[in-house]
Coordinates of C-alpha atoms in Angstrom, one line a residue:
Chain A
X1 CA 110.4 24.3 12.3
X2 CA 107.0 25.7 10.8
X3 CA 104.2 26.9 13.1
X4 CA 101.1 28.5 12.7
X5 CA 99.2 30.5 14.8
X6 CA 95.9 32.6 15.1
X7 CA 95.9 36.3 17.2
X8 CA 92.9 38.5 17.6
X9 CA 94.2 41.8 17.0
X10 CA 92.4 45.1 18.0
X11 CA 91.2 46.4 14.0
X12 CA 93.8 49.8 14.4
X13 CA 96.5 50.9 12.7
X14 CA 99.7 49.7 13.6
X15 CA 98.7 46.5 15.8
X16 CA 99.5 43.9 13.2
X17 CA 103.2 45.4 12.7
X18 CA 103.1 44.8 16.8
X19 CA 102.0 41.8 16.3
X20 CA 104.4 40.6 14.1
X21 CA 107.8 41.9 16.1
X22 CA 108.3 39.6 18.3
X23 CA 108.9 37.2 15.3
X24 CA 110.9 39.0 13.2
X25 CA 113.2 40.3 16.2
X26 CA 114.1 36.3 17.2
X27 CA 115.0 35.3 13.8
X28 CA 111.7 34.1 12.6
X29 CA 110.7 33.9 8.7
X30 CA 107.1 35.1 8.3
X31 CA 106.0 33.1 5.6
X32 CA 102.2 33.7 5.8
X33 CA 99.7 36.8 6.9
X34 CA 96.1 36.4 6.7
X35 CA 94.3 39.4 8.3
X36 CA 90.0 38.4 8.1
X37 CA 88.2 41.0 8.8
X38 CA 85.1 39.7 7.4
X39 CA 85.4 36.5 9.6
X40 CA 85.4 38.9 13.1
X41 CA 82.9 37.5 15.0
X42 CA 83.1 40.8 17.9
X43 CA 83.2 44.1 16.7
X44 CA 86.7 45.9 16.7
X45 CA 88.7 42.5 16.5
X46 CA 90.4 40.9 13.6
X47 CA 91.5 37.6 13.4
X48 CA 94.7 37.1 12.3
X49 CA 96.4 33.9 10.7
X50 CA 100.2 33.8 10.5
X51 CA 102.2 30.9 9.3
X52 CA 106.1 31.9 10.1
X53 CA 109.3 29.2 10.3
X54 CA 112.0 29.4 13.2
X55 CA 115.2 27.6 13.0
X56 CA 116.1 28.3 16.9
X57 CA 113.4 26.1 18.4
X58 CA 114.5 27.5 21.8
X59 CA 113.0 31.0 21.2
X60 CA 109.4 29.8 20.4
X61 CA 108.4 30.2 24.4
X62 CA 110.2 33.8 24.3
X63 CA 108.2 35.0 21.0
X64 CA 105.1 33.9 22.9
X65 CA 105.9 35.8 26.6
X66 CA 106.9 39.1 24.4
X67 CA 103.6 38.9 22.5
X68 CA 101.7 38.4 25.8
X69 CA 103.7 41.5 27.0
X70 CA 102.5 43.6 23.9
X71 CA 98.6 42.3 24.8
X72 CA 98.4 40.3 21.6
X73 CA 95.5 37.3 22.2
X74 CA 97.3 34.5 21.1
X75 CA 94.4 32.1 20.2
X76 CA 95.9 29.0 18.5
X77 CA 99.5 27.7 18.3
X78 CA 100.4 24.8 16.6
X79 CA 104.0 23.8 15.5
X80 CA 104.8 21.0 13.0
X81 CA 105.8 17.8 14.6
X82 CA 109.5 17.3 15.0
X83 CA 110.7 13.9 15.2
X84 CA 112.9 11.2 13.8
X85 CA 111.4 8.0 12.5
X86 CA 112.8 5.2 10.6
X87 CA 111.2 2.5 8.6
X88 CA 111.6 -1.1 9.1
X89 CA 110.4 -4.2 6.9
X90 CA 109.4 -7.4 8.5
X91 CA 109.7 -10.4 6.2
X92 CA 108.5 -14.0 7.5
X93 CA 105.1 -15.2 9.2
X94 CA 104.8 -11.5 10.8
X95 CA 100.9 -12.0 11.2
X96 CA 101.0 -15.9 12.7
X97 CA 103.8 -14.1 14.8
X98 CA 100.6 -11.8 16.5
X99 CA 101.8 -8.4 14.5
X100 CA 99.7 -7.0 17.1
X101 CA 101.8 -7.6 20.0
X102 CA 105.1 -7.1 18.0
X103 CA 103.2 -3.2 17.6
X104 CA 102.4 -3.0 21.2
X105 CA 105.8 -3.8 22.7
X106 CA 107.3 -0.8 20.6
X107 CA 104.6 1.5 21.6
X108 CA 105.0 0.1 24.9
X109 CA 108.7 1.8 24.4
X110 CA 107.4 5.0 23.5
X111 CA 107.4 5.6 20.0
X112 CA 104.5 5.5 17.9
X113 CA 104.3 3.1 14.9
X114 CA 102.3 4.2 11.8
X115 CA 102.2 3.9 7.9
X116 CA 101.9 -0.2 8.7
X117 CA 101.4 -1.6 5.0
X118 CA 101.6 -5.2 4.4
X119 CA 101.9 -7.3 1.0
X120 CA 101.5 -11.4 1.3
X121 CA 103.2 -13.8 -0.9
X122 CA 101.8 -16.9 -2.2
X123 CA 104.5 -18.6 -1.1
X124 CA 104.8 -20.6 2.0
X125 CA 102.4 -17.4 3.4
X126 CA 105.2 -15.4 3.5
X127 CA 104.5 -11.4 4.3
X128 CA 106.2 -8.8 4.5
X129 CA 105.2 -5.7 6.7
X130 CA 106.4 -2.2 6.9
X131 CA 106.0 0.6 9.0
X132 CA 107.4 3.4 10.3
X133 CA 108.6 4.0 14.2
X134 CA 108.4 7.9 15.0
X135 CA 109.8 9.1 17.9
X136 CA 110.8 12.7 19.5
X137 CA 114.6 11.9 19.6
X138 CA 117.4 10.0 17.9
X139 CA 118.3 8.1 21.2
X140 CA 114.2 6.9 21.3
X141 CA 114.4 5.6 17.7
X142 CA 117.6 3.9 18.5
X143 CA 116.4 1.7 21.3
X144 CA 113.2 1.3 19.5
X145 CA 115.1 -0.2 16.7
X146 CA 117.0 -2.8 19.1
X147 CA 114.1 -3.4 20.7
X148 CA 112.2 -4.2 16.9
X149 CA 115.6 -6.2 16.3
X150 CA 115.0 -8.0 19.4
X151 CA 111.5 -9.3 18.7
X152 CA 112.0 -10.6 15.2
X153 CA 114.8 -12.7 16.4
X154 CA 112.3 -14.1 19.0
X155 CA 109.9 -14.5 16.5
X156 CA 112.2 -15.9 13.9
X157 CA 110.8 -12.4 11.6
X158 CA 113.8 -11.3 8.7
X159 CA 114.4 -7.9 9.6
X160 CA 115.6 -4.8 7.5
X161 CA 115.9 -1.8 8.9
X162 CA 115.9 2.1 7.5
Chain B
X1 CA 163.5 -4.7 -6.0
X2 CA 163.3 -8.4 -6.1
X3 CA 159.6 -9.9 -6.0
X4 CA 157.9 -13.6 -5.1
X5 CA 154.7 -14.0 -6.5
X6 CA 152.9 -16.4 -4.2
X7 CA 149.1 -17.4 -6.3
X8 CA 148.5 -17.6 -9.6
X9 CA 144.7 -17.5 -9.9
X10 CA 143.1 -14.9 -11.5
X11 CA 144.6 -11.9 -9.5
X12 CA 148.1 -13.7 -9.5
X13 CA 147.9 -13.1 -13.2
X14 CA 146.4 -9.8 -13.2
X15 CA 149.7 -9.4 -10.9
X16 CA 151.7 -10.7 -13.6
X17 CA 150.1 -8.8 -16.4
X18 CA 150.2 -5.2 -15.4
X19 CA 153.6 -5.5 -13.2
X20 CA 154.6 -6.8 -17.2
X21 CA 152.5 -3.9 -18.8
X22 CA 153.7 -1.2 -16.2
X23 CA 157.2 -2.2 -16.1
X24 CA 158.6 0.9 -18.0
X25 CA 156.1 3.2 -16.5
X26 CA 157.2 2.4 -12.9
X27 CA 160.9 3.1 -14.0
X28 CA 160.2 5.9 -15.5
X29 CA 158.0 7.7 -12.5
X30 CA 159.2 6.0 -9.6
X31 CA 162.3 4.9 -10.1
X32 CA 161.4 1.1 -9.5
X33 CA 163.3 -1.5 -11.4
X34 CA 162.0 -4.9 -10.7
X35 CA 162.5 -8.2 -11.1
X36 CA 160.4 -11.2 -10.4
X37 CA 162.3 -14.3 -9.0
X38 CA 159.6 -16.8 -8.1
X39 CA 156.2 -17.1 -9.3
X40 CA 154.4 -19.9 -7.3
X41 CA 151.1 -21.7 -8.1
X42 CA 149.3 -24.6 -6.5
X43 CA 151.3 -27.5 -9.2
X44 CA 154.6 -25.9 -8.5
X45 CA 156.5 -23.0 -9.2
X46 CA 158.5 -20.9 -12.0
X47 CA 161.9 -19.9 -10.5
X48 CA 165.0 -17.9 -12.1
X49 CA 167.4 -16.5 -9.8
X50 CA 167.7 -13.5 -13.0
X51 CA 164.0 -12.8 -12.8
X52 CA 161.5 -14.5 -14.8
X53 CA 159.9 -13.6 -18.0
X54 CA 156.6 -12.9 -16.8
X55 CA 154.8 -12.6 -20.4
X56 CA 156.4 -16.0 -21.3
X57 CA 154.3 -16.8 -17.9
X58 CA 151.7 -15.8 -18.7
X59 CA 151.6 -17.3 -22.3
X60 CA 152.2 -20.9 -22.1
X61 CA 149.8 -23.7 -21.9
X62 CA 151.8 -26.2 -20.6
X63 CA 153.5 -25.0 -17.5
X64 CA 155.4 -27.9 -17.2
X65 CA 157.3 -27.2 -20.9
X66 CA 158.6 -23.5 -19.4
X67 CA 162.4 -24.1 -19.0
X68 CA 161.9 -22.3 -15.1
X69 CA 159.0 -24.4 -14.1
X70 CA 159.2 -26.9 -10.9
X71 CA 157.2 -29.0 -10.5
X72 CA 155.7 -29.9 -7.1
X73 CA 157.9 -27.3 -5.2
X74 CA 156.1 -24.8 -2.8
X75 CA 156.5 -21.3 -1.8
X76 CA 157.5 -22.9 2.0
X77 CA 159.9 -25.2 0.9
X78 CA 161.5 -22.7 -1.1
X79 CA 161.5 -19.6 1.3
X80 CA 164.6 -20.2 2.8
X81 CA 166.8 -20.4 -0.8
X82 CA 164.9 -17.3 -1.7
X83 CA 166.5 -13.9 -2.6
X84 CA 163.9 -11.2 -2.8
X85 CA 162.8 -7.7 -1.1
X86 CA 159.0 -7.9 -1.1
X87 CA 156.4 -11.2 -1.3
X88 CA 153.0 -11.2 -2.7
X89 CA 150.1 -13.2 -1.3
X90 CA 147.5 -14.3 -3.2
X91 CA 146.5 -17.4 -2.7
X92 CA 142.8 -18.4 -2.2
X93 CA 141.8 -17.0 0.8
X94 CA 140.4 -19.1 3.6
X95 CA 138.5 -17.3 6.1
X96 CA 138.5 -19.8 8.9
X97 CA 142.3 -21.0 9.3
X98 CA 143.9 -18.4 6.7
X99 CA 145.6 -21.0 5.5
X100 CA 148.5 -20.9 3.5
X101 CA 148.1 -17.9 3.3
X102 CA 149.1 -16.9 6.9
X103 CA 152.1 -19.4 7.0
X104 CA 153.6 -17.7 3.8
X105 CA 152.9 -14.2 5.5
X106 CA 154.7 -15.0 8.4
X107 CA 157.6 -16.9 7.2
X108 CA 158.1 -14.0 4.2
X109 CA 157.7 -11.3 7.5
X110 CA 160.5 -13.7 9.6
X111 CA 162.8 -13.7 7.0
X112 CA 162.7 -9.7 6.8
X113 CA 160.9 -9.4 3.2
X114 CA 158.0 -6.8 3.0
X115 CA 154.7 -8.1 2.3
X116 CA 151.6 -7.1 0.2
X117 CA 148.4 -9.6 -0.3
X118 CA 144.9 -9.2 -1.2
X119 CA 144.3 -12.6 0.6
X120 CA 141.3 -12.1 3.5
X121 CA 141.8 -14.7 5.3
X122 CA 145.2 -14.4 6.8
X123 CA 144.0 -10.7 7.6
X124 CA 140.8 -12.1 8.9
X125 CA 142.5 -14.9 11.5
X126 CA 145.3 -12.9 12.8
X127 CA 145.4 -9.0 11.5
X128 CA 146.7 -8.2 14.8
X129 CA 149.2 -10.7 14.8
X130 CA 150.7 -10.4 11.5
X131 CA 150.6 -6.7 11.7
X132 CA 152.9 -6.4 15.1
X133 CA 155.2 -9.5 13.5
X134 CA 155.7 -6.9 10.8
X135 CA 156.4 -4.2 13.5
X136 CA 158.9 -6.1 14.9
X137 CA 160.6 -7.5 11.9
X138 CA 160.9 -4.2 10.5
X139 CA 159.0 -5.4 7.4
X140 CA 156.2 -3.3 5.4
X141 CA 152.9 -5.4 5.6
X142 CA 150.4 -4.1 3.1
X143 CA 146.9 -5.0 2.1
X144 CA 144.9 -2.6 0.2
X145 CA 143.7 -5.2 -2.4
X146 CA 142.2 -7.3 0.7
X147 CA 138.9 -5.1 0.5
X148 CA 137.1 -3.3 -2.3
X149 CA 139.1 -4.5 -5.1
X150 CA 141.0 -1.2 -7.0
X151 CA 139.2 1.1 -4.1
X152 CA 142.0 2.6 -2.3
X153 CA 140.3 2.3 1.4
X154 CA 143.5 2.1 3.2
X155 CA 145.3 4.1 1.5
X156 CA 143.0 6.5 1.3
X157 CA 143.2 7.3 4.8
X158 CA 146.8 6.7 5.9
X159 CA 148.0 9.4 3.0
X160 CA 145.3 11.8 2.4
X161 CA 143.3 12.0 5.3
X162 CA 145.9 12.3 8.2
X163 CA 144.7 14.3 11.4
X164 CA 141.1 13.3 10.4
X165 CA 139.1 10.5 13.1
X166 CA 137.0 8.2 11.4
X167 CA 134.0 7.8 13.5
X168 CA 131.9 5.2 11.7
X169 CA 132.0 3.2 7.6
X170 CA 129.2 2.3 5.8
X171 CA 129.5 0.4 2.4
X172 CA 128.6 -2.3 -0.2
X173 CA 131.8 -4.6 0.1
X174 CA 130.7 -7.5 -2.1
X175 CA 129.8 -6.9 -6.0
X176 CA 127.1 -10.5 -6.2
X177 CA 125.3 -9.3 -3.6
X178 CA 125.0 -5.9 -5.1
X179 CA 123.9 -6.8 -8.7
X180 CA 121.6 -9.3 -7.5
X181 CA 119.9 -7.0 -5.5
X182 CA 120.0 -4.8 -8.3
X183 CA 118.3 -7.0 -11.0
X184 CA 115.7 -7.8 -8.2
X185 CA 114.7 -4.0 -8.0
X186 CA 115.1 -2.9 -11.6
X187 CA 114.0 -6.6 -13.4
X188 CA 111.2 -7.4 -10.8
X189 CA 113.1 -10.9 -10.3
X190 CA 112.5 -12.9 -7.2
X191 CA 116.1 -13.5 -5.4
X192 CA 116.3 -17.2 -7.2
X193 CA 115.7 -15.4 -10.6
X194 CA 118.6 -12.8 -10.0
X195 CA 120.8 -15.6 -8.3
X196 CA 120.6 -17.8 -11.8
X197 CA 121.5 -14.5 -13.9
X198 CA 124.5 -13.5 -11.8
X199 CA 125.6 -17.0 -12.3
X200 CA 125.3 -17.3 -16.1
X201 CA 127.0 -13.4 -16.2
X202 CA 130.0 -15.2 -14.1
X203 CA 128.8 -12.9 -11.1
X204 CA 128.2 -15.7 -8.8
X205 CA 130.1 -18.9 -8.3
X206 CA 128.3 -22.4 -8.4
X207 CA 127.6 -22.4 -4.4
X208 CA 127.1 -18.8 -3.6
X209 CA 127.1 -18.6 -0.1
X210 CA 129.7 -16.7 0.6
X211 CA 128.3 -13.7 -1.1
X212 CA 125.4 -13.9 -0.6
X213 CA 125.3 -15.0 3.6
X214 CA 127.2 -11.9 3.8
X215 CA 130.5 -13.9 4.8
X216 CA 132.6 -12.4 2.3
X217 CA 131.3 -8.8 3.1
X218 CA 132.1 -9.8 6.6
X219 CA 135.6 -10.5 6.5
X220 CA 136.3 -7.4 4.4
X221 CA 134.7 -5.5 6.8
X222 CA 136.8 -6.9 9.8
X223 CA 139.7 -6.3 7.7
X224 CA 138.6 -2.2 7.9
X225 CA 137.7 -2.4 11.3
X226 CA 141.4 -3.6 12.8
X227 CA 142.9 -1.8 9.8
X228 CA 141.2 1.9 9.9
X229 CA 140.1 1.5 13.3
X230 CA 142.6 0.0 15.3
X231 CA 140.3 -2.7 16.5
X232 CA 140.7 -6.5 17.5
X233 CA 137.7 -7.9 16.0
X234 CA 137.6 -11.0 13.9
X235 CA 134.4 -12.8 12.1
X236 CA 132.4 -13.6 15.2
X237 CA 132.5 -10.3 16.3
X238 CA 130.1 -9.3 13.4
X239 CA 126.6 -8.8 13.4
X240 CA 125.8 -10.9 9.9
X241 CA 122.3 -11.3 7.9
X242 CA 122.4 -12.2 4.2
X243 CA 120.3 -11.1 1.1
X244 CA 118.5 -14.5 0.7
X245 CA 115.5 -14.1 2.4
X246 CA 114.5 -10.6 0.2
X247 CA 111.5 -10.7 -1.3
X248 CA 109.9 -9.0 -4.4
X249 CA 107.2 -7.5 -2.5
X250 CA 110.4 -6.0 0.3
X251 CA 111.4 -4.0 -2.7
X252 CA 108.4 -3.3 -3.6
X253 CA 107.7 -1.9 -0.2
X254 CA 110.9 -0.2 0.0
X255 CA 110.5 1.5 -3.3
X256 CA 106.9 3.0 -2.5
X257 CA 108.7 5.4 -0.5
X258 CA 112.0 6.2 -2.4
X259 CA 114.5 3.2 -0.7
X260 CA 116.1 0.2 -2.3
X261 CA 117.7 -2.5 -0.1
X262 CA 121.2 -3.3 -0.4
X263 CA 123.7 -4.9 1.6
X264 CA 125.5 -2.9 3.7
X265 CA 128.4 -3.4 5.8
X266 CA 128.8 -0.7 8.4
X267 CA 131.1 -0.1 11.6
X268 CA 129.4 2.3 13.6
X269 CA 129.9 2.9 17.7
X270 CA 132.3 -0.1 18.1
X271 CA 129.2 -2.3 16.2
X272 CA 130.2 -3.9 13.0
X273 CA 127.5 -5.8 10.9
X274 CA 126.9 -7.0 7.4
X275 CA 123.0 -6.5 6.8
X276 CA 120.1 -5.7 4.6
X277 CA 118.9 -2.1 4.9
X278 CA 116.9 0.4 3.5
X279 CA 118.7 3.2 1.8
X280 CA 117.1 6.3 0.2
X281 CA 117.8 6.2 -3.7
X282 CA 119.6 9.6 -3.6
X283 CA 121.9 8.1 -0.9
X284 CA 125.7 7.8 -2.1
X285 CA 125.7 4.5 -1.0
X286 CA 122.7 3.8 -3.4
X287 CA 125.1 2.0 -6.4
X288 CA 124.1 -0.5 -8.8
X289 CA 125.0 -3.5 -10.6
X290 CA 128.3 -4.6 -9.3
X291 CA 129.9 -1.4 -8.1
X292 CA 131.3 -1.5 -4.2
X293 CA 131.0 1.7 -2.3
X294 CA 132.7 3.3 1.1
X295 CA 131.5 6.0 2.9
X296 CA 133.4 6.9 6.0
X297 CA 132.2 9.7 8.4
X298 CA 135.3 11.8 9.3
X299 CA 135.8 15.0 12.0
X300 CA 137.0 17.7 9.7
X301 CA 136.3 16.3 5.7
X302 CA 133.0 15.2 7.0
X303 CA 131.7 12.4 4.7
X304 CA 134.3 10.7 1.8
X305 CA 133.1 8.1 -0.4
X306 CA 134.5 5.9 -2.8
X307 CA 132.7 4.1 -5.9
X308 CA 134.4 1.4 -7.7
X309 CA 135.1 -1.9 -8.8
X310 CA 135.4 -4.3 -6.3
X311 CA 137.1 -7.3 -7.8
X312 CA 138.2 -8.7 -10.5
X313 CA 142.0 -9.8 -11.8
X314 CA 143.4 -6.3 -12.6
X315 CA 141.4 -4.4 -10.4
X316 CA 142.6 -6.3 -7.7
X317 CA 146.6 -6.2 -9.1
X318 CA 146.0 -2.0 -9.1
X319 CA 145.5 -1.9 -5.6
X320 CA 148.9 -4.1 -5.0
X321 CA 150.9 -2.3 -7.6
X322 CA 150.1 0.6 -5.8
X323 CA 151.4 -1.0 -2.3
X324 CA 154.5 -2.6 -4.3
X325 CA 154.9 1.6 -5.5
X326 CA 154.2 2.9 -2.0
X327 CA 156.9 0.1 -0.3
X328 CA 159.6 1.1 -2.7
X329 CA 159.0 5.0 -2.0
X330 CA 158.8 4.4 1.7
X331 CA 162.1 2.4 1.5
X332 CA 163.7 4.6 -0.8
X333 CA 163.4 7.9 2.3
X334 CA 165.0 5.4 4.7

């Protein structure tokens, strides 16, 4: 997992090493260090941007308690999203079918359905609609899926899933 | 080892052909001598109680003019007056009775001859049944040519992947399927255009719908499931959707972000389905044209797959010489 996050760091020698422990000593990668000066908006603090990647996602609340312990003003933290997702193509009258509900009953599951892209045939007004179902784990994505399998045999909707 | 050749088709005569081709090698590396004593089609049969010529067989036009032909006579009425060690099936297979197929299984089983076929539909009907008939009989029933053509599934696991658990299979099981699918993502061809081409290549028979309503997929892949996973499942159990309701613009869709479609046959969690899905183009189960793949998801090798032809005459007849090969061996330690 990537995450980035902004510190304000008291402009003196040694603080951005301080800084930085926590990370190193749990088995982060520091990928990225931007030390700004120039955009300090008090005098005597820095702001800092550090971009670092962790592959034991259980430590990220311990890196953030030791850099409270060393005083470090954590400002920002944002980690990259990590989820599954799968696509799925809908083939048959998906729209005449209200595609709207068919979206609403899976977010009503609790995934979230994005990327929708759609492409209409000539023939007999046939569509076919993809889109992705992203969820937070492999068990939500799964019953999503029977749920999405569920609905198109309802509807009569061909569908093929990723 | 005295052999009945039950079908005469194409894969009875790819039987024929490399048994006659590979009749010096098998002595030579395995020690097998063989001789076949009945070779039965649907008109009649050729018999010899000194073993048959097979190339002269496989040679004539008339069958009626060979001096060992019979005409009218059937594997079941001959059974009884027959003297050999091993039968094999290959009659055309019939998915919903497994007829004859299943009669002349269990009649060859009854009368204590080892078996091999790479007929579905007996396996399809009554795996379980003809399997513990075997058990009991003390007779070797084999089957490798039943699924994938030349790929050695069963085999596969039963000799080089002992101690391993095979938690799920994913594959391509049926070739038409595969290259229409194929022409419809690299051609641009709707599934009517790639259905015509398949048929002028000799892909796809005149009424396709066993290939391509996933039917024949399905019963290969019950075969796997009773076979490699000890199941009792048979052709209702499966989960089936076919290829024909694909369209250009589904490829297209799937393509915009790196899949293809293909028809895959998967058992996975006690679930076994033939269906449509999306698989990312560096997948190994991403194979073109006619190629069959298996992929099965093991403990301790992790994933194994298996590219290959899936039918055809002598593909099919490599997959039961190597049975006929694996019987004599096993007989030959007992």
């Amino acid at each position: 997992m990537k995450i980035e996050l902004e510190v304000e760091l008291s402009d003196r020698p040694g603080e951005l090493v301080r800084c930085l422990e926590p990370i190193s000593a749990l088995g982060g990668n520091i990928l990225q260090v931007i030390h700004s000066r120039a955009l300090s908006v008090r005098k005597g603090v820095a702001p800092v941007s550090i971009h670092f990647e962790i592959e034991n996602i259980d430590v990220i609340e311990d890196i953030k308690l030791l850099m409270e312990k060393q005083g470090v003003h954590v400002v920002k933290w944002a980690q990259e999203f990590v989820g599954f997702k799968k696509i799925v193509l809908l083939i048959g009258h998906v729209f005449q079918k209200d595609i709207t509900d068919t979206i609403i009953r899976l977010l009503d599951s609790g995934v979230l359905v994005n990327e929708v892209n759609a492409k209409i045939t000539q023939k007999e007004e046939v569509s076919t609609v993809k889109f992705s179902i992203v969820g937070n784990t492999e068990q939500e994505i799964q019953q999503a899926m029977n749920l999405c399998k569920e609905i198109c045999m309802e509807k009569g909707l061909f569908l093929i899933r990723g | 080892m005295d052999i009945a050749l039950v079908g005469f088709g194409s894969v009875g005569k790819g039987v024929a052909q490399v048994f006659s081709k590979k009749q010096n090698q098998l002595r030579q590396k395995y020690d097998l001598s063989f001789s076949f004593k009945g070779v039965f089609t649907s008109k009649g049969a050729f018999l010899d109680s000194n073993g048959l010529d097979l190339q002269s067989i496989l040679n004539i036009r008339d069958l009626t003019a060979h001096s060992s032909w019979n005409n009218d006579l059937s594997f079941m009425e001959s059974i009884d007056d027959l003297d050999v060690d091993l039968v094999i099936e290959v009659t055309p297979t019939n998915i919903e009775h497994g007829e004859p197929g299943k009669s002349h299984i269990i009649s060859s089983i009854k009368k204590g001859c080892d078996v091999v076929t790479a007929n579905k539909g007996p396996l399809v009907v009554a795996f379980n049944e003809l399997t513990q008939l075997a058990q009991q009989n003390d007779s070797i029933l084999r089957y490798e040519g039943s699924v994938g053509g030349g790929l050695p599934v069963f085999n596969l696991v039963r000799k080089t992947l002992q101690g391993n658990t095979i938690h799920s299979l994913r594959g391509i099981l049926n070739g038409t399927s595969n290259f229409i699918l194929t022409q419809m993502t690299y051609e641009r061809t709707s599934f009517e255009g790639a259905l015509k081409t398949a048929q002028e290549l000799g892909y796809a028979e005149a009424d396709p719908a066993a290939d391509v309503e996933g039917i024949d997929a399905a019963s290969k892949t019950v075969i796997l499931a009773n076979g490699l996973f000890g199941m009792n499942k048979n052709i209702d159990d499966v989960y089936i959707q076919g290829i024909t309701k694909i369209t250009p613009e589904a490829i297209k869709l799937a393509g915009d972000d790196n899949f293809l479609i293909k028809h895959i046959a998967s058992i996975e969690d006690g679930q076994i389905e033939v269906a449509p899905r999306l698989i990312p183009v560096t997948s190994t189960l991403a194979v073109n044209g006619t190629l069959n793949v298996v992929s099965l998801q093991t403990d301790l090798a992790k994933e194994i797959t298996i590219i290959g032809r899936g039918a055809g005459g002598e593909e099919t007849a490599s997959a039961i010489l190597s049975d006929v090969v694996d019987i004599h061996l096993t007989r030959l330690t007992q």
